[in-house]
Short mmCIF file of N, CA and C and ligand atoms in Angstrom, two decimals:
data_model
loop_
_atom_site.label_atom_id
_atom_site.label_comp_id
_atom_site.label_asym_id
_atom_site.label_seq_id
_atom_site.Cartn_x
_atom_site.Cartn_y
_atom_site.Cartn_z
N MET A 1 141.41 91.34 46.35
CA MET A 1 140.51 92.31 45.83
C MET A 1 140.43 92.27 44.32
N LYS A 2 139.21 92.32 43.80
CA LYS A 2 139.04 92.28 42.33
C LYS A 2 138.81 93.67 41.77
N CYS A 3 139.15 93.83 40.47
CA CYS A 3 138.93 95.08 39.81
C CYS A 3 137.42 95.35 39.78
N LEU A 4 137.04 96.64 40.05
CA LEU A 4 135.66 96.96 40.10
C LEU A 4 135.03 97.00 38.73
N LYS A 5 135.88 97.17 37.73
CA LYS A 5 135.39 97.32 36.35
C LYS A 5 135.40 95.96 35.59
N CYS A 6 136.57 95.31 35.54
CA CYS A 6 136.66 94.09 34.71
C CYS A 6 136.72 92.85 35.55
N LYS A 7 136.70 92.91 36.88
CA LYS A 7 136.69 91.75 37.80
C LYS A 7 137.98 90.96 37.79
N SER A 8 139.02 91.54 37.19
CA SER A 8 140.29 90.79 37.18
C SER A 8 140.93 90.78 38.60
N ASN A 9 141.75 89.76 38.84
CA ASN A 9 142.45 89.65 40.14
C ASN A 9 143.76 90.36 40.11
N GLN A 10 144.19 90.84 38.93
CA GLN A 10 145.49 91.46 38.79
C GLN A 10 145.47 92.89 39.25
N VAL A 11 145.40 93.10 40.58
CA VAL A 11 145.29 94.44 41.08
C VAL A 11 146.52 94.79 41.89
N SER A 12 147.08 95.98 41.66
CA SER A 12 148.24 96.44 42.45
C SER A 12 147.85 97.61 43.34
N THR A 13 148.65 97.79 44.38
CA THR A 13 148.51 98.97 45.25
C THR A 13 149.50 100.01 44.85
N LEU A 14 149.03 101.20 44.51
CA LEU A 14 149.92 102.27 44.10
C LEU A 14 150.59 102.95 45.36
N ASP A 15 149.77 103.25 46.36
CA ASP A 15 150.32 103.71 47.58
C ASP A 15 149.38 103.52 48.75
N SER A 16 149.89 103.49 49.94
CA SER A 16 149.11 103.34 51.16
C SER A 16 149.42 104.52 52.07
N ARG A 17 148.35 105.00 52.71
CA ARG A 17 148.56 106.22 53.51
C ARG A 17 147.69 106.14 54.75
N SER A 18 148.26 106.44 55.91
CA SER A 18 147.50 106.47 57.12
C SER A 18 146.68 107.75 57.13
N LEU A 19 145.43 107.68 57.56
CA LEU A 19 144.62 108.85 57.62
C LEU A 19 144.76 109.53 58.94
N GLU A 20 144.38 110.79 58.97
CA GLU A 20 144.56 111.68 60.11
C GLU A 20 144.79 111.04 61.50
N LYS A 21 143.79 110.30 61.94
CA LYS A 21 143.91 109.78 63.27
C LYS A 21 144.74 108.52 63.39
N GLY A 22 145.25 108.08 62.28
CA GLY A 22 146.19 106.98 62.24
C GLY A 22 145.55 105.60 62.46
N ASN A 23 144.21 105.52 62.58
CA ASN A 23 143.62 104.20 62.77
C ASN A 23 142.99 103.64 61.52
N SER A 24 143.15 104.34 60.43
CA SER A 24 142.60 103.86 59.19
C SER A 24 143.67 104.10 58.04
N ILE A 25 143.50 103.33 57.02
CA ILE A 25 144.46 103.39 55.92
C ILE A 25 143.76 103.57 54.59
N ARG A 26 144.31 104.43 53.80
CA ARG A 26 143.78 104.58 52.44
C ARG A 26 144.73 103.99 51.46
N ARG A 27 144.26 103.21 50.51
CA ARG A 27 145.13 102.61 49.50
C ARG A 27 144.63 103.00 48.13
N ARG A 28 145.63 103.36 47.26
CA ARG A 28 145.24 103.64 45.85
C ARG A 28 145.48 102.33 45.14
N ARG A 29 144.47 101.89 44.40
CA ARG A 29 144.59 100.62 43.65
C ARG A 29 144.56 100.89 42.17
N ILE A 30 145.22 99.96 41.43
CA ILE A 30 145.14 100.05 40.01
C ILE A 30 145.03 98.64 39.44
N CYS A 31 144.17 98.51 38.43
CA CYS A 31 143.96 97.21 37.78
C CYS A 31 145.03 97.08 36.66
N ASN A 32 145.79 95.99 36.68
CA ASN A 32 146.84 95.79 35.74
C ASN A 32 146.28 95.39 34.35
N VAL A 33 145.00 94.98 34.32
CA VAL A 33 144.42 94.59 33.07
C VAL A 33 143.80 95.75 32.31
N CYS A 34 142.85 96.46 32.98
CA CYS A 34 142.12 97.56 32.24
C CYS A 34 142.58 98.95 32.68
N GLY A 35 143.41 99.06 33.71
CA GLY A 35 143.95 100.36 34.10
C GLY A 35 143.04 101.19 35.00
N GLN A 36 141.90 100.61 35.41
CA GLN A 36 140.98 101.26 36.33
C GLN A 36 141.69 101.60 37.63
N ARG A 37 141.45 102.85 38.14
CA ARG A 37 141.99 103.21 39.42
C ARG A 37 140.89 103.55 40.39
N TRP A 38 141.14 103.25 41.67
CA TRP A 38 140.15 103.58 42.72
C TRP A 38 140.86 103.53 44.08
N SER A 39 140.16 103.98 45.11
CA SER A 39 140.73 103.98 46.46
C SER A 39 139.95 103.01 47.32
N THR A 40 140.65 102.40 48.23
CA THR A 40 139.96 101.61 49.28
C THR A 40 140.41 102.14 50.60
N TYR A 41 139.57 101.91 51.60
CA TYR A 41 139.87 102.34 52.95
C TYR A 41 139.74 101.17 53.94
N GLU A 42 140.62 101.14 54.86
CA GLU A 42 140.53 100.14 55.90
C GLU A 42 140.35 100.76 57.23
N LEU A 43 139.41 100.22 58.02
CA LEU A 43 139.25 100.80 59.34
C LEU A 43 138.96 99.70 60.35
N PRO A 44 139.24 99.94 61.63
CA PRO A 44 139.05 98.95 62.64
C PRO A 44 137.58 98.60 62.82
N LYS A 45 137.36 97.37 63.15
CA LYS A 45 135.98 96.85 63.32
C LYS A 45 135.21 97.65 64.37
N THR A 46 135.91 98.09 65.46
CA THR A 46 135.24 98.89 66.54
C THR A 46 134.62 100.14 65.96
N MET A 47 135.30 100.73 65.00
CA MET A 47 134.79 101.96 64.43
C MET A 47 133.51 101.68 63.65
N VAL A 48 133.48 100.56 62.97
CA VAL A 48 132.28 100.22 62.21
C VAL A 48 131.12 99.98 63.16
N ASP A 49 131.40 99.28 64.26
CA ASP A 49 130.36 99.03 65.25
C ASP A 49 129.78 100.34 65.78
N PHE A 50 130.72 101.26 66.05
CA PHE A 50 130.37 102.60 66.56
C PHE A 50 129.36 103.27 65.62
N TYR A 51 129.68 103.28 64.34
CA TYR A 51 128.82 103.88 63.31
C TYR A 51 127.52 103.15 63.17
N GLU A 52 127.60 101.84 63.21
CA GLU A 52 126.34 101.11 63.03
C GLU A 52 125.34 101.38 64.13
N GLU A 53 125.86 101.52 65.32
CA GLU A 53 125.05 101.82 66.48
C GLU A 53 124.38 103.19 66.32
N GLN A 54 125.26 104.18 65.97
CA GLN A 54 124.76 105.51 65.77
C GLN A 54 123.69 105.59 64.64
N MET A 55 124.01 104.88 63.60
CA MET A 55 123.14 104.84 62.45
C MET A 55 121.77 104.35 62.81
N GLU A 56 121.75 103.27 63.58
CA GLU A 56 120.48 102.68 64.00
C GLU A 56 119.66 103.68 64.78
N ARG A 57 120.36 104.35 65.77
CA ARG A 57 119.65 105.33 66.62
C ARG A 57 119.11 106.52 65.82
N LEU A 58 119.95 106.98 64.88
CA LEU A 58 119.53 108.14 64.07
C LEU A 58 118.39 107.75 63.16
N PHE A 59 118.44 106.53 62.63
CA PHE A 59 117.36 106.08 61.80
C PHE A 59 116.05 106.05 62.56
N GLU A 60 116.07 105.53 63.74
CA GLU A 60 114.90 105.48 64.62
C GLU A 60 114.37 106.87 64.90
N LEU A 61 115.28 107.79 65.20
CA LEU A 61 114.91 109.20 65.44
C LEU A 61 114.26 109.79 64.19
N GLU A 62 114.84 109.51 63.08
CA GLU A 62 114.29 110.04 61.80
C GLU A 62 112.91 109.52 61.55
N GLN A 63 112.72 108.27 61.76
CA GLN A 63 111.42 107.64 61.54
C GLN A 63 110.39 108.30 62.46
N PHE A 64 110.78 108.56 63.70
CA PHE A 64 109.95 109.16 64.69
C PHE A 64 109.60 110.61 64.27
N GLN A 65 110.61 111.34 63.82
CA GLN A 65 110.35 112.73 63.36
C GLN A 65 109.42 112.77 62.17
N MET A 66 109.60 111.87 61.25
CA MET A 66 108.73 111.85 60.08
C MET A 66 107.28 111.54 60.49
N ALA A 67 107.18 110.57 61.40
CA ALA A 67 105.86 110.17 61.86
C ALA A 67 105.15 111.27 62.59
N SER A 68 105.90 112.09 63.37
CA SER A 68 105.26 113.15 64.15
C SER A 68 105.22 114.46 63.32
N SER A 69 105.55 114.39 62.05
CA SER A 69 105.47 115.51 61.07
C SER A 69 106.11 116.84 61.50
N VAL A 70 107.03 116.80 62.42
CA VAL A 70 107.87 118.00 62.69
C VAL A 70 109.05 117.96 61.74
N TYR A 71 109.18 116.86 61.06
CA TYR A 71 110.31 116.64 60.16
C TYR A 71 110.20 117.60 58.92
N LYS A 72 111.22 118.38 58.70
CA LYS A 72 111.16 119.34 57.61
C LYS A 72 111.79 118.82 56.34
N GLY A 73 112.11 117.56 56.30
CA GLY A 73 112.67 116.97 55.05
C GLY A 73 114.11 117.32 54.85
N GLY A 74 114.91 117.27 55.87
CA GLY A 74 116.35 117.55 55.74
C GLY A 74 116.51 119.01 55.50
N SER A 75 117.68 119.44 54.96
CA SER A 75 117.88 120.86 54.73
C SER A 75 118.18 121.12 53.28
N GLY A 76 117.34 120.69 52.39
CA GLY A 76 117.54 121.00 51.01
C GLY A 76 117.22 119.91 50.05
N LYS A 77 118.20 119.06 49.81
CA LYS A 77 118.12 118.08 48.71
C LYS A 77 116.92 117.08 48.78
N ALA A 78 116.34 116.90 47.69
CA ALA A 78 115.21 115.99 47.61
C ALA A 78 115.70 114.53 47.76
N LYS A 79 114.79 113.66 48.09
CA LYS A 79 115.12 112.26 48.27
C LYS A 79 115.67 111.66 46.98
N GLY A 80 116.68 110.83 47.10
CA GLY A 80 117.17 110.10 45.95
C GLY A 80 118.06 110.96 45.04
N THR A 81 118.49 112.12 45.46
CA THR A 81 119.44 112.89 44.67
C THR A 81 120.74 112.12 44.50
N ALA A 82 121.19 112.06 43.30
CA ALA A 82 122.42 111.29 43.02
C ALA A 82 123.64 111.88 43.71
N TRP A 83 124.53 111.01 44.08
CA TRP A 83 125.77 111.43 44.79
C TRP A 83 126.79 111.80 43.75
N THR A 84 127.43 112.96 43.99
CA THR A 84 128.55 113.31 43.11
C THR A 84 129.81 112.69 43.70
N LYS A 85 130.87 112.64 42.91
CA LYS A 85 132.09 112.07 43.39
C LYS A 85 132.63 112.84 44.55
N SER A 86 132.58 114.21 44.47
CA SER A 86 133.16 115.00 45.58
C SER A 86 132.35 114.80 46.83
N GLU A 87 131.02 114.62 46.73
CA GLU A 87 130.21 114.35 47.92
C GLU A 87 130.57 113.03 48.54
N THR A 88 130.78 112.06 47.69
CA THR A 88 131.15 110.74 48.14
C THR A 88 132.48 110.76 48.84
N ASP A 89 133.46 111.46 48.23
CA ASP A 89 134.77 111.62 48.84
C ASP A 89 134.70 112.27 50.22
N ARG A 90 133.88 113.29 50.28
CA ARG A 90 133.66 114.03 51.54
C ARG A 90 133.05 113.10 52.61
N LEU A 91 132.09 112.32 52.18
CA LEU A 91 131.43 111.40 53.09
C LEU A 91 132.43 110.41 53.64
N ILE A 92 133.25 109.83 52.73
CA ILE A 92 134.28 108.85 53.16
C ILE A 92 135.26 109.50 54.09
N ALA A 93 135.70 110.70 53.73
CA ALA A 93 136.71 111.39 54.59
C ALA A 93 136.17 111.67 55.98
N MET A 94 134.93 112.16 56.01
CA MET A 94 134.31 112.47 57.33
C MET A 94 134.08 111.18 58.13
N TYR A 95 133.69 110.15 57.45
CA TYR A 95 133.46 108.83 58.09
C TYR A 95 134.69 108.34 58.76
N PHE A 96 135.83 108.49 58.02
CA PHE A 96 137.11 108.01 58.57
C PHE A 96 137.70 108.92 59.60
N GLU A 97 137.24 110.15 59.64
CA GLU A 97 137.67 111.08 60.72
C GLU A 97 136.78 110.90 61.94
N GLN A 98 135.87 109.97 61.84
CA GLN A 98 134.93 109.70 62.94
C GLN A 98 134.11 110.88 63.34
N GLN A 99 133.63 111.63 62.33
CA GLN A 99 132.73 112.72 62.59
C GLN A 99 131.39 112.16 62.95
N PRO A 100 130.68 112.76 63.84
CA PRO A 100 129.33 112.28 64.16
C PRO A 100 128.45 112.30 62.88
N LEU A 101 127.60 111.27 62.74
CA LEU A 101 126.78 111.18 61.57
C LEU A 101 125.85 112.39 61.36
N ARG A 102 125.41 112.89 62.50
CA ARG A 102 124.55 114.09 62.48
C ARG A 102 125.27 115.23 61.71
N GLU A 103 126.55 115.38 62.01
CA GLU A 103 127.36 116.44 61.34
C GLU A 103 127.60 116.11 59.91
N ILE A 104 127.82 114.82 59.60
CA ILE A 104 128.02 114.44 58.19
C ILE A 104 126.75 114.75 57.40
N ALA A 105 125.61 114.39 57.99
CA ALA A 105 124.35 114.63 57.30
C ALA A 105 124.11 116.13 57.06
N GLU A 106 124.44 116.91 58.07
CA GLU A 106 124.27 118.36 57.94
C GLU A 106 125.24 118.96 56.91
N ALA A 107 126.48 118.54 56.96
CA ALA A 107 127.48 119.08 56.03
C ALA A 107 127.11 118.74 54.61
N LEU A 108 126.50 117.60 54.37
CA LEU A 108 126.15 117.17 53.02
C LEU A 108 124.71 117.51 52.66
N SER A 109 124.02 118.08 53.58
CA SER A 109 122.53 118.39 53.43
C SER A 109 121.77 117.16 52.99
N ARG A 110 122.03 116.07 53.72
CA ARG A 110 121.35 114.82 53.38
C ARG A 110 120.75 114.21 54.65
N SER A 111 119.79 113.33 54.42
CA SER A 111 119.18 112.66 55.60
C SER A 111 120.11 111.54 56.08
N TYR A 112 119.87 111.11 57.30
CA TYR A 112 120.64 109.96 57.85
C TYR A 112 120.43 108.74 56.98
N MET A 113 119.21 108.59 56.55
CA MET A 113 118.86 107.45 55.69
C MET A 113 119.77 107.43 54.43
N SER A 114 119.88 108.60 53.84
CA SER A 114 120.63 108.75 52.64
C SER A 114 122.14 108.41 52.88
N ILE A 115 122.69 108.94 54.00
CA ILE A 115 124.04 108.62 54.40
C ILE A 115 124.24 107.13 54.62
N ASN A 116 123.28 106.58 55.33
CA ASN A 116 123.31 105.16 55.64
C ASN A 116 123.34 104.31 54.39
N LYS A 117 122.43 104.66 53.51
CA LYS A 117 122.36 103.88 52.22
C LYS A 117 123.64 103.98 51.43
N ARG A 118 124.19 105.20 51.39
CA ARG A 118 125.43 105.41 50.64
C ARG A 118 126.57 104.62 51.23
N LEU A 119 126.67 104.57 52.57
CA LEU A 119 127.73 103.84 53.21
C LEU A 119 127.60 102.35 52.98
N CYS A 120 126.34 101.87 53.00
CA CYS A 120 126.09 100.42 52.74
C CYS A 120 126.52 100.10 51.29
N TYR A 121 126.22 101.03 50.39
CA TYR A 121 126.57 100.85 49.00
C TYR A 121 128.09 100.80 48.83
N LEU A 122 128.74 101.73 49.48
CA LEU A 122 130.23 101.82 49.39
C LEU A 122 130.87 100.55 49.94
N ARG A 123 130.28 100.02 51.04
CA ARG A 123 130.80 98.87 51.67
C ARG A 123 130.62 97.65 50.76
N LYS A 124 129.45 97.55 50.14
CA LYS A 124 129.20 96.44 49.23
C LYS A 124 130.10 96.44 48.05
N ASN A 125 130.50 97.63 47.61
CA ASN A 125 131.36 97.76 46.47
C ASN A 125 132.84 97.73 46.85
N GLY A 126 133.12 97.36 48.05
CA GLY A 126 134.50 97.18 48.47
C GLY A 126 135.26 98.48 48.67
N LYS A 127 134.56 99.63 48.80
CA LYS A 127 135.29 100.90 48.98
C LYS A 127 135.57 101.14 50.44
N LEU A 128 134.80 100.49 51.32
CA LEU A 128 135.10 100.58 52.73
C LEU A 128 135.44 99.19 53.20
N LYS A 129 136.67 98.99 53.46
CA LYS A 129 137.10 97.61 53.90
C LYS A 129 137.26 97.56 55.40
N ILE A 130 136.70 96.53 56.01
CA ILE A 130 136.78 96.38 57.45
C ILE A 130 137.89 95.44 57.78
N SER A 131 138.82 95.86 58.63
CA SER A 131 139.93 94.98 58.98
C SER A 131 139.73 94.40 60.38
ZN1 LIG B 201 140.21 95.94 35.44
#
């Protein structure tokens, strides 16, 4: 794993902790070069598959709802609202607790699309590691 900030390979793990259901692990990382700290999460591949399938279905549903104009535009936030750190942390926590996406979207007042995009982004940035 490389440092997110300076891309150095000199990264240490501060601590590892099993999350609630015991099938995922959270690690605190620190860069030995620039001191950047962040967390990574590891989860089983089956869980990722589970979410990807749900995500696809919800996305289709959302597209359908928008097309048939019964869609009320989620419950609040406008499209493209920036994610705060606490929202991101909540998303990650709920994701690892295997909460249904519908509930995650409701709890964060965001659309499935928005949740989906954020999870893809987190994955790309190495915040969600698949083991
Ligand atoms: Zn660094």
